[in-house]
Amino acid sequence: MHALLQHDKQNQKDILHHTVALANEYLDAQDSFPPGRYIPDLVLEDLPEKGSSARDALEYFKNHYAAQITNSAGPRYFGFVTGGSTPAAVAGDWLVSAYDQNACGSNDSIAPQVERQTIHFFKQLFGLEDIYFGSFVTGATVSNQVGLALGRQWIGEQLGKDFSVEGSYGVAPVKVLSSTPHSSILKSMAILGMGRNMLIKVATLPDREAVDIAALERELQSAQGPVLVVANAGTVNTVDFDDLEAIGKLKSKYTFWLHVDAAFGGFAALSSRYAHLMKGINYADSITIDAHKWLNVPYDAAMQFTRHKKIQLKVFQNSAAYLGDPEQSPDYFHYTPENSRRWRALPSWFTLKAYGREGHREIVERNCDVAYSLGEKLKASADFRLLAPVRMNVVCFTLKNESITFDDIREYLNAVRDDGHVFFTPTLYKGTPAIRAAISNWQTEEADGQLAFDVLTQVYHAKKQTFATASAHTQTV
């Protein structure tokens, strides 16, 4: 064994002790650590021929990189839809690295059994019927990709083809109907060879992101052959929900695969206030739900669910002889894109076991309360206007200045970021340059929402003259 490896093996406890100390420095500073920052491109170094030790690497990281980490796991990071990591989830994730299990086999380790237990917890959490098969994948993008791959296989079978064996060449393109699909749907369509142009955008309800059911039915009536419908259980900009029950009932009249993208909206099922939004979820043929969003477990972790386990086996079966018969050994590498799988289920098991349904319900409802309160402040402000009602945990708004451009919004949010207290991301809502506040961290309280509003207001007033000058210049030109 190399001398450095031998040295570090003998000093493993000391290495972990100092690693914990560095992690605690970050966790202890989360209330004051900037949630967003600009980091210039790193000047790349050459790989050393000789190493030094794990402790030296840790010290180098501490001195050169640690202070530049973004506090995206903190209570005032409102960009994208980013959770944090509950204490229990962090404990579970540290053990994942220590145990370093390849969570694919059925009985050679407890790891895949714990994954099955965790999936069972989730089915109860989201109100899914027992028939659903589920597994962990890296994130909503891969979960959506799995769901669309299953839908494509199902469509082939409706046409008398086995796409997993014969391929889909020479067969009519698979059409996808959706009103406000997440960008990962288009990405998945490209990866799967379905083609981005095969997305048919269905009309939404007035002033909504939810699908117009009548418009969807017209598209289904005109479809020549089976299609794939992607429904939204929580859109990114406004957390709008398609009427899942109404869409599901259309399956008795038309031939389509129903995929529900419930990446973070699925957690509406935890609360009696919002559970009605998930009514009809059991009509879904496949479902996407993220864990590293509202469950607040470390990246990366998401789940995919389907009613069609046999179809999933056809798509993902691994045919290597040494892996055995999937009917006798239903290992996850026969049902997921990966053969090598991190034990992603363990942090989710830890946090579900530690805090239960009630603890995670409290996070969801508190986040929604903070979002609603922030929305009311923005609505009453002379500087901002809401672009949509606050339905759950996302606030979509813009500046009242009618001449504001998307570049202005970016510049404004850069200034908000540089203030060092709160972080937002820009968006476009029905063509309007806008700002999103996505509140999904387990630590976020009302005081964080108040501070966010104060910073938004102060920075806007500081930038107001800049916007006015730009507006005057635009009008002159």
Coordinates of C-alpha atoms in Angstrom, one line a residue:
M1 CA 0.0 0.0 0.0
H2 CA 1.2 3.5 -0.8
A3 CA 2.7 5.2 2.2
L4 CA 0.2 8.1 2.1
L5 CA -2.8 5.7 1.9
Q6 CA -1.4 3.7 4.8
H7 CA -0.9 6.9 6.8
D8 CA -4.4 8.1 6.1
K9 CA -5.9 4.7 6.9
Q10 CA -4.2 4.9 10.3
N11 CA -5.4 8.4 10.9
Q12 CA -9.0 8.1 9.5
K13 CA -10.6 9.2 12.8
D14 CA -8.5 12.3 12.9
I15 CA -9.3 13.1 9.2
L16 CA -13.1 12.7 9.9
H17 CA -12.8 14.8 13.1
H18 CA -11.4 17.7 11.2
T19 CA -13.9 17.2 8.3
V20 CA -16.7 17.5 10.8
A21 CA -15.2 20.6 12.3
L22 CA -15.1 22.2 8.8
A23 CA -18.7 21.2 8.1
N24 CA -19.8 22.7 11.4
E25 CA -18.0 26.0 10.6
Y26 CA -20.3 26.2 7.6
L27 CA -23.5 25.1 9.4
D28 CA -22.8 27.5 12.3
A29 CA -22.5 30.4 9.9
Q30 CA -25.6 29.7 7.8
D31 CA -27.6 32.7 9.2
S32 CA -24.9 35.1 8.0
F33 CA -23.3 33.3 5.1
P34 CA -24.3 34.8 1.7
P35 CA -26.9 32.7 -0.1
G36 CA -25.6 33.8 -3.4
R37 CA -22.4 35.3 -4.8
Y38 CA -20.4 35.8 -8.0
I39 CA -17.3 33.6 -8.2
P40 CA -14.9 34.3 -11.0
D41 CA -13.5 31.4 -13.1
L42 CA -10.9 29.4 -11.2
V43 CA -7.3 29.4 -12.4
L44 CA -6.7 25.7 -13.0
E45 CA -3.7 24.0 -11.4
D46 CA -1.7 21.1 -12.6
L47 CA -2.2 17.7 -11.0
P48 CA 0.5 17.0 -8.5
E49 CA 2.8 14.1 -9.1
K50 CA 3.1 13.4 -5.4
G51 CA 0.3 13.9 -3.0
S52 CA 0.6 15.1 0.6
S53 CA -2.2 13.6 2.7
A54 CA -6.0 13.9 3.3
R55 CA -5.4 16.4 6.1
D56 CA -3.3 18.6 3.8
A57 CA -6.0 18.4 1.0
L58 CA -8.6 19.3 3.6
E59 CA -6.5 22.2 4.8
Y60 CA -6.0 23.4 1.2
F61 CA -9.7 23.2 0.5
K62 CA -10.5 25.1 3.7
N63 CA -8.1 27.9 2.9
H64 CA -8.8 28.2 -0.8
Y65 CA -12.4 27.1 -1.5
A66 CA -14.6 26.8 1.6
A67 CA -15.2 30.5 2.1
Q68 CA -16.5 30.7 -1.5
I69 CA -19.2 28.1 -1.1
T70 CA -22.7 29.5 -1.8
N71 CA -25.1 29.0 1.0
S72 CA -27.8 27.4 -1.2
A73 CA -28.6 25.1 1.7
G74 CA -29.6 28.1 3.9
P75 CA -32.9 29.7 4.8
R76 CA -32.8 32.6 2.3
Y77 CA -31.8 30.9 -0.9
F78 CA -35.0 31.4 -2.9
G79 CA -33.6 30.5 -6.4
F80 CA -34.8 27.6 -8.6
V81 CA -36.6 25.2 -6.2
T82 CA -33.8 24.3 -3.8
G83 CA -34.3 22.8 -0.4
G84 CA -31.5 22.2 2.1
S85 CA -30.6 19.2 4.2
T86 CA -32.3 18.4 7.5
P87 CA -30.0 17.3 10.3
A88 CA -31.2 13.7 9.9
A89 CA -30.7 13.8 6.1
V90 CA -27.1 15.0 6.6
A91 CA -26.4 12.1 9.0
G92 CA -27.8 9.6 6.5
D93 CA -25.8 11.1 3.7
W94 CA -22.5 11.0 5.6
L95 CA -23.2 7.3 6.2
V96 CA -23.8 6.7 2.5
S97 CA -20.3 7.8 1.8
A98 CA -18.8 5.8 4.7
Y99 CA -20.6 2.6 3.7
D100 CA -20.1 3.2 0.0
Q101 CA -22.8 0.6 -1.1
N102 CA -23.7 0.0 -4.7
A103 CA -27.4 -0.1 -4.1
C104 CA -28.4 -2.4 -6.9
G105 CA -28.5 -6.0 -5.7
S106 CA -31.6 -7.5 -3.9
N107 CA -30.1 -9.6 -1.1
D108 CA -26.4 -9.0 -1.0
S109 CA -26.8 -5.9 1.1
I110 CA -29.4 -4.2 3.2
A111 CA -29.0 -1.1 1.0
P112 CA -31.6 -2.0 -1.7
Q113 CA -34.0 -3.3 1.0
V114 CA -33.8 0.1 2.7
E115 CA -34.6 1.7 -0.7
R116 CA -37.7 -0.5 -1.0
Q117 CA -38.7 0.5 2.5
T118 CA -38.2 4.2 1.7
I119 CA -40.2 4.0 -1.5
H120 CA -43.0 2.4 0.6
F121 CA -42.9 5.4 2.9
F122 CA -43.2 7.7 -0.1
K123 CA -46.1 5.9 -1.5
Q124 CA -47.9 6.3 1.8
L125 CA -46.8 10.0 2.0
F126 CA -48.1 10.8 -1.5
G127 CA -51.2 8.6 -1.4
L128 CA -50.1 6.3 -4.2
E129 CA -51.7 2.9 -4.6
D130 CA -49.7 -0.3 -3.9
I131 CA -49.5 -1.2 -7.5
Y132 CA -46.9 1.6 -8.1
F133 CA -43.3 0.5 -8.5
G134 CA -40.7 3.1 -7.6
S135 CA -37.0 3.7 -7.4
F136 CA -34.4 6.4 -6.8
V137 CA -32.7 8.3 -9.6
T138 CA -30.5 11.3 -9.7
G139 CA -33.1 14.1 -10.1
A140 CA -36.3 15.2 -11.8
T141 CA -34.6 15.3 -15.2
V142 CA -33.8 11.6 -15.1
S143 CA -37.1 10.8 -13.5
N144 CA -38.9 12.5 -16.3
Q145 CA -36.6 10.8 -18.8
V146 CA -37.6 7.4 -17.3
G147 CA -41.3 8.2 -17.4
L148 CA -41.1 9.3 -21.0
A149 CA -39.0 6.2 -21.9
L150 CA -41.7 4.0 -20.4
G151 CA -44.4 6.0 -22.2
R152 CA -42.6 5.6 -25.5
Q153 CA -42.3 1.8 -25.0
W154 CA -46.0 1.6 -24.2
I155 CA -46.9 3.5 -27.3
G156 CA -44.8 1.1 -29.3
E157 CA -46.8 -1.8 -27.9
Q158 CA -50.1 -0.2 -28.8
L159 CA -48.7 -0.2 -32.4
G160 CA -47.6 -3.8 -32.2
K161 CA -43.9 -2.9 -31.8
D162 CA -41.3 -3.6 -29.1
F163 CA -39.2 -0.4 -29.2
S164 CA -36.8 -1.8 -26.6
V165 CA -35.8 -4.6 -29.1
E166 CA -36.7 -3.3 -32.6
G167 CA -36.1 0.4 -32.1
S168 CA -38.6 3.1 -33.1
Y169 CA -37.1 3.8 -36.6
G170 CA -39.6 4.0 -39.3
V171 CA -42.5 4.3 -36.9
A172 CA -44.6 7.5 -36.6
P173 CA -43.1 10.0 -34.1
V174 CA -44.2 9.9 -30.5
K175 CA -46.2 13.1 -29.8
V176 CA -46.2 14.7 -26.4
L177 CA -49.0 16.9 -25.2
S178 CA -48.5 19.4 -22.4
S179 CA -49.4 22.9 -21.4
T180 CA -46.5 24.2 -19.4
P181 CA -43.8 21.5 -19.4
H182 CA -40.6 21.9 -17.4
S183 CA -37.5 22.3 -19.5
S184 CA -36.4 18.8 -18.5
I185 CA -39.3 17.3 -20.5
L186 CA -37.9 18.8 -23.7
K187 CA -34.4 17.7 -22.7
S188 CA -35.6 14.2 -22.1
M189 CA -37.4 14.1 -25.4
A190 CA -34.1 15.1 -27.1
I191 CA -32.1 12.5 -25.2
L192 CA -34.6 9.7 -26.0
G193 CA -34.6 10.6 -29.7
M194 CA -38.3 11.6 -29.6
G195 CA -37.3 15.2 -30.7
R196 CA -38.2 18.5 -29.1
N197 CA -40.4 19.4 -32.0
M198 CA -42.8 16.6 -31.1
L199 CA -44.1 18.6 -28.1
I200 CA -47.5 19.9 -28.8
K201 CA -48.2 22.9 -26.5
V202 CA -51.8 22.7 -25.3
A203 CA -53.6 25.9 -24.4
T204 CA -53.8 26.9 -20.7
L205 CA -56.7 28.3 -18.8
P206 CA -57.0 32.1 -18.8
D207 CA -54.3 33.7 -16.6
R208 CA -53.1 30.3 -15.6
E209 CA -50.4 27.8 -16.3
A210 CA -52.8 24.9 -15.9
V211 CA -54.0 23.0 -19.0
D212 CA -57.4 23.8 -20.5
I213 CA -59.1 20.4 -20.3
A214 CA -61.3 21.2 -23.3
A215 CA -58.3 22.1 -25.4
L216 CA -56.5 19.0 -24.3
E217 CA -59.5 16.9 -25.3
R218 CA -59.6 18.5 -28.8
E219 CA -55.9 17.6 -29.2
L220 CA -56.6 14.0 -28.1
Q221 CA -59.5 13.8 -30.6
S222 CA -57.3 14.9 -33.5
A223 CA -54.4 12.7 -32.5
Q224 CA -53.8 9.9 -35.0
G225 CA -52.7 7.0 -32.7
P226 CA -51.6 6.8 -29.1
V227 CA -49.9 9.8 -27.5
L228 CA -48.1 10.8 -24.3
V229 CA -49.6 13.4 -22.0
V230 CA -47.4 15.3 -19.5
A231 CA -49.5 16.8 -16.7
N232 CA -48.1 19.3 -14.2
A233 CA -48.5 18.9 -10.4
G234 CA -46.9 22.2 -9.5
T235 CA -45.5 24.4 -12.3
V236 CA -42.1 26.1 -11.7
N237 CA -43.3 29.7 -12.0
T238 CA -46.5 29.7 -10.1
V239 CA -47.1 26.2 -8.6
D240 CA -50.2 25.7 -10.8
F241 CA -51.7 22.3 -11.0
D242 CA -53.4 20.6 -13.9
D243 CA -56.7 18.9 -13.0
L244 CA -55.3 15.4 -12.7
E245 CA -58.7 13.8 -12.1
A246 CA -60.2 15.4 -15.2
I247 CA -57.2 14.3 -17.3
G248 CA -57.3 10.8 -15.8
K249 CA -61.0 10.4 -16.7
L250 CA -60.2 11.2 -20.4
K251 CA -58.3 7.8 -20.5
S252 CA -61.6 6.1 -20.7
K253 CA -62.2 7.8 -24.1
Y254 CA -58.7 8.2 -25.6
T255 CA -55.5 6.2 -25.8
F256 CA -52.6 8.0 -24.0
W257 CA -49.9 7.5 -21.5
L258 CA -50.2 9.9 -18.5
H259 CA -47.0 11.1 -17.0
V260 CA -47.3 13.5 -14.1
D261 CA -44.4 15.8 -13.3
A262 CA -44.8 16.4 -9.6
A263 CA -41.2 17.3 -8.9
F264 CA -42.0 19.4 -5.8
G265 CA -45.8 19.9 -6.1
G266 CA -46.3 16.3 -5.0
F267 CA -45.6 17.4 -1.5
A268 CA -49.0 19.1 -1.5
A269 CA -50.3 15.7 -0.5
L270 CA -48.9 16.2 3.0
S271 CA -51.2 19.0 3.9
S272 CA -55.0 19.1 4.2
R273 CA -54.8 22.6 2.9
Y274 CA -53.3 21.5 -0.5
A275 CA -54.0 17.8 -0.8
H276 CA -56.9 18.4 -3.1
L277 CA -54.5 19.5 -5.7
M278 CA -53.1 16.0 -6.0
K279 CA -56.6 14.4 -6.4
G280 CA -56.4 12.0 -9.4
I281 CA -52.7 11.2 -9.0
N282 CA -53.4 7.5 -9.2
Y283 CA -54.5 7.8 -12.8
A284 CA -50.9 8.4 -13.7
D285 CA -48.9 5.8 -15.6
S286 CA -45.7 7.4 -14.4
I287 CA -44.8 10.0 -11.9
T288 CA -41.8 12.2 -11.1
I289 CA -41.1 13.5 -7.6
D290 CA -37.9 15.1 -6.3
A291 CA -36.4 14.5 -2.8
H292 CA -33.7 17.1 -2.9
K293 CA -36.3 19.8 -3.3
W294 CA -39.0 19.9 -0.7
L295 CA -38.0 16.8 1.3
N296 CA -34.7 18.6 2.1
V297 CA -32.2 15.9 1.5
P298 CA -28.8 16.4 -0.1
Y299 CA -28.3 16.4 -3.9
D300 CA -28.9 14.3 -5.7
A301 CA -32.1 12.4 -5.1
A302 CA -35.4 11.9 -6.9
M303 CA -37.9 9.2 -7.3
Q304 CA -39.8 7.7 -10.3
F305 CA -43.0 5.7 -9.9
T306 CA -44.9 3.7 -12.5
R307 CA -47.9 1.4 -12.6
H308 CA -46.2 -0.6 -15.3
K309 CA -43.2 -2.5 -13.8
K310 CA -43.1 -5.0 -16.7
I311 CA -42.7 -2.2 -19.2
Q312 CA -39.9 -0.7 -17.1
L313 CA -38.1 -4.0 -17.1
K314 CA -38.3 -4.2 -20.9
V315 CA -36.8 -0.7 -21.2
F316 CA -34.0 -1.0 -18.6
Q317 CA -33.2 -4.7 -18.3
N318 CA -29.5 -5.4 -18.1
S319 CA -28.7 -8.6 -20.1
A320 CA -25.3 -9.4 -18.7
A321 CA -25.2 -13.1 -17.8
Y322 CA -23.6 -12.6 -14.3
L323 CA -26.5 -10.4 -13.2
G324 CA -29.0 -13.3 -13.2
D325 CA -32.7 -13.6 -14.0
P326 CA -34.6 -10.3 -13.2
E327 CA -37.7 -12.3 -12.3
Q328 CA -35.7 -14.2 -9.6
S329 CA -33.6 -11.3 -8.6
P330 CA -35.4 -8.0 -9.2
D331 CA -32.3 -5.8 -8.8
Y332 CA -32.5 -2.1 -9.4
F333 CA -30.1 -2.2 -12.3
H334 CA -32.8 -4.0 -14.3
Y335 CA -35.2 -1.1 -13.7
T336 CA -33.1 2.1 -13.7
P337 CA -30.7 3.8 -16.1
E338 CA -27.7 3.1 -13.9
N339 CA -25.9 -0.1 -13.1
S340 CA -23.9 1.6 -10.4
R341 CA -26.1 3.4 -8.0
R342 CA -25.3 5.6 -5.0
W343 CA -27.4 4.7 -1.9
R344 CA -29.6 7.8 -2.4
A345 CA -32.4 6.3 -0.4
L346 CA -30.7 6.5 3.0
P347 CA -30.9 10.3 3.6
S348 CA -34.6 10.2 2.7
W349 CA -35.1 7.2 5.0
F350 CA -33.4 9.1 7.8
T351 CA -35.4 12.3 7.5
L352 CA -38.7 10.4 7.1
K353 CA -38.0 8.2 10.1
A354 CA -36.7 11.2 12.2
Y355 CA -39.5 13.6 11.5
G356 CA -42.4 11.6 10.1
R357 CA -45.3 12.8 8.1
E358 CA -46.1 15.5 10.7
G359 CA -42.6 17.0 10.7
H360 CA -42.5 17.3 6.9
R361 CA -46.0 18.6 6.8
E362 CA -44.9 21.4 9.1
I363 CA -42.1 22.4 6.7
V364 CA -44.4 22.5 3.7
E365 CA -47.1 24.6 5.5
R366 CA -44.5 27.0 7.0
N367 CA -42.9 27.5 3.7
C368 CA -46.2 28.2 2.1
D369 CA -47.1 30.6 4.9
V370 CA -43.9 32.5 4.3
A371 CA -44.5 32.7 0.6
Y372 CA -48.1 33.9 1.1
S373 CA -46.9 36.6 3.5
L374 CA -44.2 37.8 1.1
G375 CA -46.8 37.9 -1.6
E376 CA -49.0 40.1 0.4
K377 CA -46.1 42.5 1.1
L378 CA -45.3 42.7 -2.6
K379 CA -48.9 43.2 -3.5
A380 CA -49.2 46.1 -1.1
S381 CA -46.0 47.7 -2.3
A382 CA -45.6 50.6 -4.6
D383 CA -42.6 49.0 -6.2
F384 CA -43.7 45.5 -7.2
R385 CA -46.6 43.6 -8.6
L386 CA -47.6 40.0 -8.4
L387 CA -48.0 38.2 -11.7
A388 CA -50.0 35.3 -10.2
P389 CA -51.7 34.3 -7.0
V390 CA -49.4 32.7 -4.4
R391 CA -50.7 29.1 -4.5
M392 CA -48.1 27.3 -2.4
N393 CA -44.5 28.1 -2.0
V394 CA -43.5 30.1 -5.0
V395 CA -44.0 33.9 -5.4
C396 CA -43.9 35.2 -9.0
F397 CA -43.6 38.9 -9.3
T398 CA -42.0 41.8 -11.2
L399 CA -41.1 45.5 -10.8
K400 CA -43.9 48.0 -11.5
N401 CA -41.7 49.9 -13.9
E402 CA -43.4 49.0 -17.2
S403 CA -40.2 49.4 -19.3
I404 CA -38.2 46.9 -17.3
T405 CA -36.4 44.4 -19.5
F406 CA -35.1 40.9 -18.7
D407 CA -31.6 42.3 -18.6
D408 CA -32.8 44.9 -16.1
I409 CA -34.2 42.1 -13.9
R410 CA -30.8 40.2 -14.1
E411 CA -28.9 43.4 -13.2
Y412 CA -31.3 44.1 -10.3
L413 CA -31.1 40.5 -9.0
N414 CA -27.3 40.6 -9.2
A415 CA -27.4 43.7 -6.9
V416 CA -29.8 41.8 -4.6
R417 CA -27.3 38.8 -4.6
D418 CA -24.4 41.1 -3.9
D419 CA -26.2 42.6 -0.9
G420 CA -25.5 39.2 0.7
H421 CA -28.8 38.4 2.5
V422 CA -31.1 36.7 0.0
F423 CA -31.0 35.1 -3.5
F424 CA -33.6 34.9 -6.2
T425 CA -33.6 33.8 -9.9
P426 CA -35.2 35.5 -12.9
T427 CA -37.8 34.0 -15.1
L428 CA -40.3 34.9 -17.9
Y429 CA -44.0 34.6 -17.0
K430 CA -46.2 34.8 -20.1
G431 CA -43.6 37.0 -21.8
T432 CA -43.1 39.3 -18.8
P433 CA -39.6 39.6 -17.3
A434 CA -40.1 38.4 -13.7
I435 CA -38.6 37.2 -10.4
R436 CA -39.3 33.9 -8.6
A437 CA -39.1 33.3 -4.9
A438 CA -39.1 29.6 -4.4
I439 CA -39.3 28.9 -0.6
S440 CA -38.6 25.3 0.2
N441 CA -35.9 25.2 2.9
W442 CA -36.6 23.5 6.2
Q443 CA -35.1 26.5 8.2
T444 CA -37.0 29.3 6.5
E445 CA -39.1 31.4 8.9
E446 CA -41.3 34.5 8.6
A447 CA -38.4 36.7 9.6
D448 CA -36.5 35.5 6.5
G449 CA -39.4 36.5 4.3
Q450 CA -39.5 39.9 5.9
L451 CA -35.8 40.4 5.4
A452 CA -36.2 39.3 1.8
F453 CA -38.8 42.0 1.2
D454 CA -36.7 44.6 2.9
V455 CA -33.7 43.8 0.7
L456 CA -35.8 43.8 -2.5
T457 CA -37.2 47.2 -1.6
Q458 CA -33.9 48.8 -0.5
V459 CA -32.0 47.6 -3.6
Y460 CA -34.7 48.7 -5.9
H461 CA -34.7 52.2 -4.5
A462 CA -30.9 52.2 -4.9
K463 CA -31.2 51.1 -8.5
K464 CA -34.4 53.1 -9.4
Q465 CA -32.6 56.0 -10.9
T466 CA -30.6 53.6 -13.1
F467 CA -33.8 52.1 -14.4
A468 CA -35.4 55.5 -15.0
T469 CA -32.4 56.6 -17.0
A470 CA -32.4 53.4 -19.1
S471 CA -36.1 53.9 -19.7
A472 CA -35.7 57.5 -20.8
H473 CA -32.9 56.5 -23.2
T474 CA -35.1 53.7 -24.7
Q475 CA -38.0 56.1 -25.3
T476 CA -35.6 58.7 -26.9
V477 CA -34.1 56.0 -29.2

